[in-house]
Amino acid sequence: VTEDKPVIYVVDDDPSMRKALERLLRSAGHDAKAFGSALEFLDFNHPDTPGCLILDIKMPKLSGLELQERLVQKGISFPIVFITGHGTVPASVKAFKAGAMDFLQKPFKDAELLDAVSRGVEKHRHLRQEQNEIKGLRAKLDTLSPREREVLTLVASGMLNKQVAFELGTAEKTIKVHRARVMEKMGARSFADLVRFAEKLGVRSPAA
Amino acid sequence: MQPAHRFRWIPAYCISFSFILIICELCSGPAYAQVPPQSLLEGKIVLVLHAFESNIPIFELTDRGLRTTLDAGGVGIRNQFFEYLDLARNPGPEYRKHLAELMRLRYGQRKIDVIITLYLAALQFALDEGETIFPEIPIIALYLPPGFEPQKAGRRIIRQTIELDMLGTLESALGLVSGAKHVYVVSGALDVDRKYEDQARRSFKKWEKQLEFRYLSDMPLEEILDTVSAAPPGTIVLLMGFGADVTGKNYTTREVGERLSRVSKAPVFGLLQVVLGYGIAGGNLVNFEYVGTRAGELTLDILRGTRAPENIPPILAVPSLPMFDWRQLKRWNLSEAALPEGSIVINRETTFWDFKYYILGGLALMIGQSLLIAGLMIQRRRRRLAEESLSRAEEKYRNIFDSALEGIYETSPQGQFLTANRALARMLGYDSPEEVISLIGDAANQVWADPNDRADYLRLLDEQNVIRGFECRFLRKDGTKFWVSLNTRRVSGPDGQTLFYSGFLEDITARKQDEEALKERLNFEMLMAEISALFVNLPADRIDSEIEAAQRRVCELLGLDRATLWQVPENEPGMLLLTHFHQPPGSLLPPARMSLKEFFPWTFKKVLGGEALTISKMTDLPAEAYKDRETFIHYDTKSNVIVPLSVGKNEVFGLLTFAVMHEERNWPETLVMRLKLIAQVFANALARRRTEQALLQRTEELDKFFSVTLDLLCIANFEGYFLRLNPAWEKVLSYSREELMARRLYDFVHPDDLAGTREAVSRLAAQREVIHFENRYRCKDGTYRWLEWTSAPAGELIYSAARDVTLRKQKEEALRERLQFEHLLSGLSARFVNMPPDQVDSEIEGGLKQILEFFQIDRCGLLRLLLDKTAFQITHVASSDDVPPVPEGVELPRSLYPWTYDILAENNEALSVSRLDDLPAEANVDRRTCIEWGIRSYVNIPILIRESINHIISINSVKGERVWPEELLPRLRLLGEIFVNALIRKEAEGEAMNARSELLRMERLSRMGELTSSLAHEINQPLSAIRTNAEAAQRFLSGVAPDIGEVRQILEDIIRDDRRANDVVQKVRALVRKEKPQEEILDLNKTIQEVVGLIRSEFLLQGLSFAMELSPDLKMIRGDRIQLQQVILNLILNSAAAMRNSPRAQRKITVKTAMPDSGTVKASVTDFGTGIDQNNIELLFEPFYTTKPDGLGMGLSISQRIITAHGGSLKASNNPQGGATFAFTLPAHPGDAP
C-alpha cells in the first residue's frame, strides 16, 4: 500500500495560481502535477495510483464542470476539489451533484485546500480498494457453475436451504452441497461473508 | 347704224379666227419647223434655268414658246429640263450652295448642249455655281437688264434684253385714236422703270411738237389714277413698266394696267404682253411667248449646227408684236381697220379665255359650252359659204354682161322703149323686143314698180349724165316685180336737151335674194354672238328677262310669231311649265302648266332623244299625233319648231319652241341648227342658274346651319386669324365675333395650351387633320372654356368645328382633383406611418403647405386645445407667400371668438364661414376678431380622437371671400386626422423614447456592473495566487530544511502578482475616468426620480419600498447626469443589499434632498439595514472593501471619486434607529432656482 503514493493533479489556466497551488501541495508533502487546461489533463496518461484533482471552474475552452463530466463518462474516479474566483450557487450545486469533493472560493485558506485534498486522496484510496475487492469477487463468481450461481443468488437473498431446494426443484441435501461449494469457490469464510460478497457483486434474486 | 352694224359681225370672225389660230398653234406648232431633221437632235439636252419661282406669268409664257418650238424641232420632252431656282425668295449663300449640290446631282452626269437662262440671277448662277457643273456649255441668256455686258466667261453667251417698243406703240395708238392731242405716260419709280421712262422721253422727242406729253411717275399711284380719270378727250394713256410707285409701294404692271383701265377716261396702251387682257387696249407688246419661240429657234440652230457659231450674233433681238384687245377697242370705239398690219387681236369677251369661268362653273356647263364653241365654228363656216355664194352671183352677173345677155335698151324721156334686145324682153316677160317697144308706152307705170324710183333715176341722169348700178324693182308684163340694176347714159342734144337714154340692165333678183339671205344670216349670226356673249356671264337674276328678250329678238329677226320655253319641274316629271315666252299681243296665251301626255305626247317622245322637231304644216303630223295637233291648232299654230333643252348628255329638262301663226313655212336645216344653238345657250344659262340656285340653297342651308348650330364653327387661316365664325361663339365666349376676328386666336388660348395649339395649327398647315384636340379659350369675363376641336385643312384655310366640353372637363377635372387628393392623402398617410417623432412637426408643416397649394388657400393651421380648455394654441401653421405669416405657439383665448370656440370645443362641430356677413348676431365678437386679423372666410374642423377633441384644423382666406365647397370639410378632416394621429403617436413615442433612453442608461450601468464582475475575477486571480504563495512559503519555512531558493521564488511571484492586481485596479480607474463628465445644469430631484423610476418596480418585487422626500426649493446643480445617477444607483443598491436580511416590513429606503445652505445641495439615501461596522467605517470608501459576499468593493470608491470630482463630498453614517445613511453634497449652480 505504501507504494501507492498519491498524486494531486492541478488544472488551472492561470499560470501563477497553478504554480502557487503546486507549491502549496508540495510544501504539504504531496506529489503534485499541474496542467494549464482540461484537455491537457485528459491527454495525460495518469498512473494507477490514488489521487485527487484540483480544478478551476472557470477556464477557457473546456470548463472545470465540463471536464468533470468527461471524467465521469470515462470512468475516471478522481475526487475533485473545485476552486473558483467568483462562485455561483448553480455551478456549485452542479459540481456537488457530479460528485465534487469540495468547492472552494478564492481566495481560500491553505488548510481548507489541503484538508479537502487529504479527504479526496483518502476517499480515492478507499474507492480503489473497493474496486479491487469486487474485481476479485467477480473473478471467483465466474468460476461458479450456473446451478451454483442460482443457489448463490437465492441463498444471498435470505432463503433457507429448504426453500431454495423447493425453488429449484431439488433436494435440500443437494442445496447444502452446492452451498458449501459456492462458499469454497467464493472464498467466504462464513455465510455472512457470502451474503456481503453477493451484495457487492450485485447478485440478487429476481424475486427479492 | 350702218357702220356699227357692219362692225358687229367682225367679232364673230375674230373670235373664230383667233380660236382657230390658237388651235393651230397648239396642235401643229409654227410653220418654220415643219420638217425637223429628227435624227440630228436625238439625245440633245436643253436646260432652262429660271431665276425665280415657277408661277410667274412671264415664265409661263416664255416656257410655252420654248416648249412648242423645241418640241417641234425634235428636242423631245424628256430632254427639255426646266429648273426654277427660286433665288429671290431664298437669298444667301447657304441656299445657293445646296442648290448647286442639287444641280450637280441632277445634271453632273448629263451632257447638256444648251442652257437657256431667264433673268440675270439665273445667268449668274449658271456662271458662278454652275462653273463646274455646266462648263463651257453655250448659254442663251434671256431678260437681261438693258446694257448688261457679261464678263469673259469662256463660253458663248447670247444675250437678250427686253426692249420696250414705245415709239411703235405710240404710233399704233395714234393710228387708232383719231385727233389725239395728249399723251399720259404712266411709269413706276423703280430704277428699271426710270430707265425705261428716260428711254421713252428720248423716243418721243420727235412727237413733242404735235403732242402734249405728261409723264406720270413722280406721284403715288392713287394720284396717277385720279389724273388719268380726269384725262381730257383726245388723250392716250401709255403704261410703261410699273414695279413700285414713288412712295415705294410695290405693284405689278398688270395690276396697275388693270386699275388704270378701270378709271381711265382714255384708252390705255401698254408695252408688255402680260398686261393685255387686263383692260389695256393693246400696243406693240413684248410677247414673251414669242421670245420663247425665238430662243427656241436659236437653240435649234445651235443644236443642228446649221449656222456657224461665228455667224450667230451675240445679241438676240426679239421684236415686239402689235397685240390688241377687241373688247377694249370696242369700249373706246376704236376702228379695227386702223390696227397695224399683222395685229393679233384677242377678245376677252368671247374668246376661249372666258370659258375658263365655265370650266370652273362645273362639268355640265363645260360640256354645254363646248357645244356652243362647236356651234360658233359652224356659224363661221356658214358665213364663209355665204360669202362664196355672193361672189358666185357676181360672176354670174359678169357672165351675163359679157355674153350680152343683159337687157340693152334705149328709152325716151317720156318712157317709151326705143330699142330693146331679146334679153330685155325676156326679163320683162314679153315675147319679143318688138312687143316691148309696141306695148310699153308709159314705162313709169308699166315698168317701174315704184314711179318714185324713176323720178330719182331721171334726176340723177339729169345731173350726172351717167348712172351705174341703179338698183330698183321693175314690173314684168304679168305684174310681178323683179330687181334690176340699171346702167344708163343720158344722150343729149346740142342744146342739152335730152334726146334719149341708153343703157343696159341686169336682173339682179337672184343676187338681191342672196344678199337678203346673207343679210338675214349675218343678222342672225350677230344675234347669236350677242346672245352667247350676253349669257356667258349673265347674273342669274337677269336670265329670265334676257331669255325673253332673246326670244323676242329671234322672233323679230326670223319673222316668227311666238316663242315659248317650257321646263319640266324637278318634282313633277310629267308636267311642263311655261317659264318664258314671247308672243304677239292679243293672241291666245298658252297655259302656264301643261301635261305632257295630254297635250304633247307624240312631240315629247320625239324630242326626248335630244333631236329638234320641225313641223312645217299641221297636216304633216302623223295620225298618232292627233293630240299634239289639236293642241297646236288650239293655239293658232300653223307651223313650228320644237327644240329640246338639255345640257350635255343629261336628260331633256325642257323645250324651246318657235311658232308661226300667220302662215305655214319651211324650216331650213341651217335655221334649225341655229335655233338649237340658241336653245343650248338658254339651256346652259338655266342649268347654270339651277346649279347656282342649288348652290345658293345649299349655301343658305349651310349658312343657316352655321348660324344655328350649337357647335362652334369657324374658318381660320394658318396665321391664326379667324376669317369666319358662327354666332355660337358669341354665346360661348361672350366676345363679339368682331373682337374674336380682330386678334390672333392664340390671344384667346390659355397660356398652358398655347404650345399644343400651335402644334395643331402646324399639323393643319401640313395638310393633316386634327381630331379631338382640346384647349381652353378665354371668355370675355376672363374665365376659360374647354373646347374640343375637329379641324381639317383645305388649301390655305382651316375648317373647324369646336364643341364646348367645359362641363365634361370640369367633371374630369373634379375626378382628377379627387384622384390628386387621394394621392395627396395616401402620400401623407404613408409618410406619416413610420415617421420618426422628431420629423413629425416639420412634416406636418410640409403637409399643411401641400394643403395650401392643393386647395389654393391662404393659410392653414393646426391648433391644439389647451388642457385647461381656455384657449386654442397654434401648433403648426403654413401661410401662402403673399399673406402675412402667423407665428406658431400663439395662444388664442376663447374670449376672442366665444361663438366659434363653443361650436368647436363644446359641440365638436365643424364650422365653415364663407363671408363674415353670414355670421349670426351672437357672433359679434368673433366677427370683430376676424376683421382685426384680416380673415375674410374660414373653416375650422375639430379633429376628434377617441371621441375627444384636442386639435382643430383651420383654414382661412385673407385675400378675399371664398365659398368653401362642401367636399372640402371631410377632406380637411381626413388630413387633420392624419396630422393629429401623428402628433399623438409622437407624444407616445416620445415617452417610449425616454423610457428607451433610460433603458440605455440602465444598460450602461449594468454593463458597468458586469465589467466590475469580470474585474473581480481578474483581481481575485492574483490575490488568490498571492495568498496561496504566501501560505506555501510559510509552510516551506516552517519545515525541517526550508528550501530558501524556493521561498525566494515564491516571494518574487507574490510581488509579480501584486503588481498584476494593481494593474487591474489602475485599469478600473482608467475605465471610470474614461467616461468624460458631460456637464449640464441638472435638477437633482429629477435626476433622482429618473433613477428611482428605473429601479422602483424591480425593488417593489423584492419587497423594498421607497420614500421620497425631495425638497421643492432645490437649486440646480452642474454635473454629469449619468455619473451622478451612477452614484445614486450605487447608494440605493448598497442600501438594498444591506437590507437583504431585514424583515420585509423594514425594507424601506428613504431618499431625501435638501439645501443645508444656499450654496449646497444635498442628497441622502437612508436604509434600515445592518448598518456600518464601526471598525470598518474608515475602509468604506477604500477600493475593494466590501461587505457583500459578491461585492467588489469598488462602488463607493468610484462614487466618492465622482462626487469629489463634482466638487462635493460623500459621507456615510449610521442612523440612531438602525441602518445607515449615505449622503453627498454638491455645490448649487449659482443663481439658479428651479
Short mmCIF file of N, CA, C and O in Angstrom, two decimals, chain B residues 191-246:
data_model
loop_
_atom_site.label_atom_id
_atom_site.label_comp_id
_atom_site.label_asym_id
_atom_site.label_seq_id
_atom_site.Cartn_x
_atom_site.Cartn_y
_atom_site.Cartn_z
N ASP B 191 -35.76 101.80 -110.31
CA ASP B 191 -34.67 102.18 -111.20
C ASP B 191 -34.94 101.75 -112.62
O ASP B 191 -34.77 102.51 -113.57
N VAL B 192 -35.34 100.49 -112.73
CA VAL B 192 -35.56 99.97 -114.07
C VAL B 192 -36.73 100.70 -114.74
O VAL B 192 -36.69 101.00 -115.94
N ASP B 193 -37.76 101.05 -113.96
CA ASP B 193 -38.87 101.81 -114.50
C ASP B 193 -38.38 103.17 -115.03
O ASP B 193 -38.74 103.62 -116.12
N ARG B 194 -37.52 103.79 -114.22
CA ARG B 194 -36.97 105.10 -114.59
C ARG B 194 -36.17 105.00 -115.89
O ARG B 194 -36.21 105.86 -116.75
N LYS B 195 -35.41 103.92 -115.99
CA LYS B 195 -34.58 103.72 -117.16
C LYS B 195 -35.44 103.73 -118.41
O LYS B 195 -35.14 104.37 -119.42
N TYR B 196 -36.54 102.97 -118.31
CA TYR B 196 -37.42 102.89 -119.48
C TYR B 196 -38.11 104.22 -119.74
O TYR B 196 -38.35 104.60 -120.88
N GLU B 197 -38.41 104.92 -118.64
CA GLU B 197 -39.07 106.21 -118.82
C GLU B 197 -38.13 107.18 -119.58
O GLU B 197 -38.56 107.87 -120.51
N ASP B 198 -36.84 107.17 -119.19
CA ASP B 198 -35.88 108.02 -119.88
C ASP B 198 -35.84 107.69 -121.36
O ASP B 198 -35.82 108.57 -122.23
N GLN B 199 -35.84 106.39 -121.59
CA GLN B 199 -35.81 105.92 -122.97
C GLN B 199 -37.03 106.46 -123.72
O GLN B 199 -36.93 106.89 -124.88
N ALA B 200 -38.19 106.44 -123.05
CA ALA B 200 -39.42 106.91 -123.67
C ALA B 200 -39.31 108.41 -124.00
O ALA B 200 -39.65 108.85 -125.10
N ARG B 201 -38.80 109.16 -123.05
CA ARG B 201 -38.67 110.61 -123.27
C ARG B 201 -37.83 110.87 -124.53
O ARG B 201 -38.14 111.76 -125.34
N ARG B 202 -36.75 110.09 -124.65
CA ARG B 202 -35.88 110.28 -125.82
C ARG B 202 -36.63 109.90 -127.10
O ARG B 202 -36.61 110.64 -128.08
N SER B 203 -37.33 108.77 -127.03
CA SER B 203 -38.00 108.28 -128.24
C SER B 203 -39.10 109.24 -128.70
O SER B 203 -39.37 109.37 -129.88
N PHE B 204 -39.76 109.87 -127.74
CA PHE B 204 -40.95 110.66 -128.08
C PHE B 204 -40.59 112.09 -128.50
O PHE B 204 -41.48 112.88 -128.80
N LYS B 205 -39.31 112.40 -128.52
CA LYS B 205 -38.88 113.77 -128.84
C LYS B 205 -39.49 114.27 -130.14
O LYS B 205 -40.00 115.38 -130.23
N LYS B 206 -39.47 113.35 -131.13
CA LYS B 206 -39.90 113.80 -132.45
C LYS B 206 -41.39 114.12 -132.50
O LYS B 206 -41.87 114.74 -133.43
N TRP B 207 -42.13 113.67 -131.49
CA TRP B 207 -43.58 113.94 -131.49
C TRP B 207 -43.95 115.12 -130.61
O TRP B 207 -45.12 115.48 -130.52
N GLU B 208 -42.97 115.69 -129.98
CA GLU B 208 -43.28 116.69 -128.96
C GLU B 208 -43.98 117.92 -129.52
O GLU B 208 -44.70 118.62 -128.81
N LYS B 209 -43.74 118.16 -130.79
CA LYS B 209 -44.39 119.34 -131.39
C LYS B 209 -45.87 119.13 -131.58
O LYS B 209 -46.68 120.03 -131.35
N GLN B 210 -46.23 117.92 -132.02
CA GLN B 210 -47.64 117.66 -132.32
C GLN B 210 -48.44 117.32 -131.06
O GLN B 210 -49.63 117.54 -130.99
N LEU B 211 -47.75 116.70 -130.07
CA LEU B 211 -48.50 116.15 -128.92
C LEU B 211 -47.99 116.75 -127.61
O LEU B 211 -46.82 117.10 -127.50
N GLU B 212 -48.92 116.80 -126.69
CA GLU B 212 -48.50 117.26 -125.36
C GLU B 212 -48.26 116.01 -124.51
O GLU B 212 -49.14 115.17 -124.34
N PHE B 213 -47.03 115.86 -123.98
CA PHE B 213 -46.70 114.67 -123.17
C PHE B 213 -46.75 115.01 -121.68
O PHE B 213 -46.25 116.06 -121.28
N ARG B 214 -47.36 114.14 -120.92
CA ARG B 214 -47.28 114.27 -119.45
C ARG B 214 -46.71 112.96 -118.90
O ARG B 214 -47.24 111.88 -119.19
N TYR B 215 -45.65 113.09 -118.13
CA TYR B 215 -45.05 111.88 -117.56
C TYR B 215 -45.52 111.72 -116.12
O TYR B 215 -45.22 112.55 -115.26
N LEU B 216 -46.28 110.66 -115.87
CA LEU B 216 -46.83 110.45 -114.53
C LEU B 216 -46.01 109.36 -113.82
O LEU B 216 -46.26 108.18 -113.99
N SER B 217 -45.00 109.81 -113.13
CA SER B 217 -44.23 108.81 -112.38
C SER B 217 -43.87 109.33 -111.00
O SER B 217 -43.59 108.54 -110.11
N ASP B 218 -43.88 110.65 -110.83
CA ASP B 218 -43.46 111.20 -109.54
C ASP B 218 -44.63 111.41 -108.61
O ASP B 218 -44.69 112.39 -107.88
N MET B 219 -45.58 110.51 -108.63
CA MET B 219 -46.72 110.67 -107.71
C MET B 219 -47.20 109.27 -107.30
O MET B 219 -46.94 108.28 -107.99
N PRO B 220 -47.87 109.21 -106.17
CA PRO B 220 -48.40 107.91 -105.75
C PRO B 220 -49.42 107.40 -106.78
O PRO B 220 -50.00 108.19 -107.52
N LEU B 221 -49.60 106.11 -106.77
CA LEU B 221 -50.49 105.50 -107.75
C LEU B 221 -51.89 106.12 -107.69
O LEU B 221 -52.52 106.38 -108.71
N GLU B 222 -52.37 106.38 -106.47
CA GLU B 222 -53.72 106.92 -106.31
C GLU B 222 -53.85 108.22 -107.10
O GLU B 222 -54.84 108.46 -107.78
N GLU B 223 -52.81 109.03 -107.00
CA GLU B 223 -52.84 110.32 -107.68
C GLU B 223 -52.78 110.11 -109.18
O GLU B 223 -53.45 110.81 -109.95
N ILE B 224 -51.98 109.14 -109.60
CA ILE B 224 -51.91 108.84 -111.03
C ILE B 224 -53.30 108.45 -111.53
O ILE B 224 -53.77 108.93 -112.57
N LEU B 225 -53.96 107.62 -110.74
CA LEU B 225 -55.29 107.17 -111.14
C LEU B 225 -56.25 108.35 -111.24
O LEU B 225 -57.04 108.44 -112.18
N ASP B 226 -56.14 109.24 -110.26
CA ASP B 226 -57.00 110.43 -110.29
C ASP B 226 -56.76 111.23 -111.56
O ASP B 226 -57.69 111.67 -112.24
N THR B 227 -55.46 111.41 -111.88
CA THR B 227 -55.10 112.21 -113.04
C THR B 227 -55.69 111.57 -114.30
O THR B 227 -56.29 112.25 -115.15
N VAL B 228 -55.50 110.27 -114.39
CA VAL B 228 -55.94 109.58 -115.60
C VAL B 228 -57.47 109.62 -115.72
O VAL B 228 -58.03 109.74 -116.80
N SER B 229 -58.13 109.56 -114.55
CA SER B 229 -59.59 109.55 -114.59
C SER B 229 -60.14 110.92 -115.01
O SER B 229 -61.31 111.04 -115.33
N ALA B 230 -59.28 111.92 -114.99
CA ALA B 230 -59.73 113.25 -115.40
C ALA B 230 -59.10 113.65 -116.73
O ALA B 230 -59.04 114.83 -117.08
N ALA B 231 -58.66 112.66 -117.48
CA ALA B 231 -57.97 112.98 -118.74
C ALA B 231 -58.95 113.63 -119.71
O ALA B 231 -60.10 113.19 -119.82
N PRO B 232 -58.50 114.64 -120.41
CA PRO B 232 -59.39 115.29 -121.39
C PRO B 232 -59.58 114.42 -122.63
O PRO B 232 -58.79 113.50 -122.85
N PRO B 233 -60.63 114.71 -123.42
CA PRO B 233 -60.82 113.93 -124.66
C PRO B 233 -59.58 114.08 -125.54
O PRO B 233 -58.88 115.10 -125.47
N GLY B 234 -59.32 113.06 -126.32
CA GLY B 234 -58.15 113.08 -127.18
C GLY B 234 -56.87 112.72 -126.45
O GLY B 234 -55.80 113.20 -126.75
N THR B 235 -57.00 111.92 -125.44
CA THR B 235 -55.81 111.52 -124.67
C THR B 235 -55.49 110.05 -124.95
O THR B 235 -56.38 109.24 -125.16
N ILE B 236 -54.20 109.78 -124.93
CA ILE B 236 -53.73 108.40 -125.00
C ILE B 236 -52.96 108.15 -123.71
O ILE B 236 -52.13 108.98 -123.32
N VAL B 237 -53.30 107.03 -123.03
CA VAL B 237 -52.54 106.68 -121.82
C VAL B 237 -51.59 105.57 -122.20
O VAL B 237 -51.99 104.58 -122.81
N LEU B 238 -50.33 105.76 -121.85
CA LEU B 238 -49.33 104.76 -122.20
C LEU B 238 -48.71 104.22 -120.90
O LEU B 238 -48.14 104.99 -120.13
N LEU B 239 -48.87 102.95 -120.70
CA LEU B 239 -48.37 102.35 -119.45
C LEU B 239 -47.02 101.71 -119.71
O LEU B 239 -46.90 100.79 -120.53
N MET B 240 -46.02 102.18 -118.98
CA MET B 240 -44.67 101.61 -119.08
C MET B 240 -44.55 100.51 -118.01
O MET B 240 -45.53 100.00 -117.53
N GLY B 241 -43.33 100.23 -117.61
CA GLY B 241 -43.15 99.28 -116.50
C GLY B 241 -43.50 99.97 -115.19
O GLY B 241 -43.26 101.15 -115.01
N PHE B 242 -44.09 99.21 -114.28
CA PHE B 242 -44.50 99.81 -113.01
C PHE B 242 -44.25 98.81 -111.89
O PHE B 242 -45.09 97.99 -111.56
N GLY B 243 -43.07 98.89 -111.28
CA GLY B 243 -42.73 97.95 -110.21
C GLY B 243 -43.10 98.48 -108.84
O GLY B 243 -43.40 97.73 -107.93
N ALA B 244 -43.08 99.83 -108.70
CA ALA B 244 -43.43 100.45 -107.43
C ALA B 244 -43.72 101.90 -107.70
O ALA B 244 -43.20 102.47 -108.66
N ASP B 245 -44.56 102.50 -106.86
CA ASP B 245 -44.79 103.93 -107.07
C ASP B 245 -43.79 104.73 -106.25
O ASP B 245 -42.90 104.18 -105.60
N VAL B 246 -43.95 106.05 -106.29
CA VAL B 246 -42.93 106.91 -105.70
C VAL B 246 -42.88 106.75 -104.19
O VAL B 246 -41.88 107.03 -103.55
#
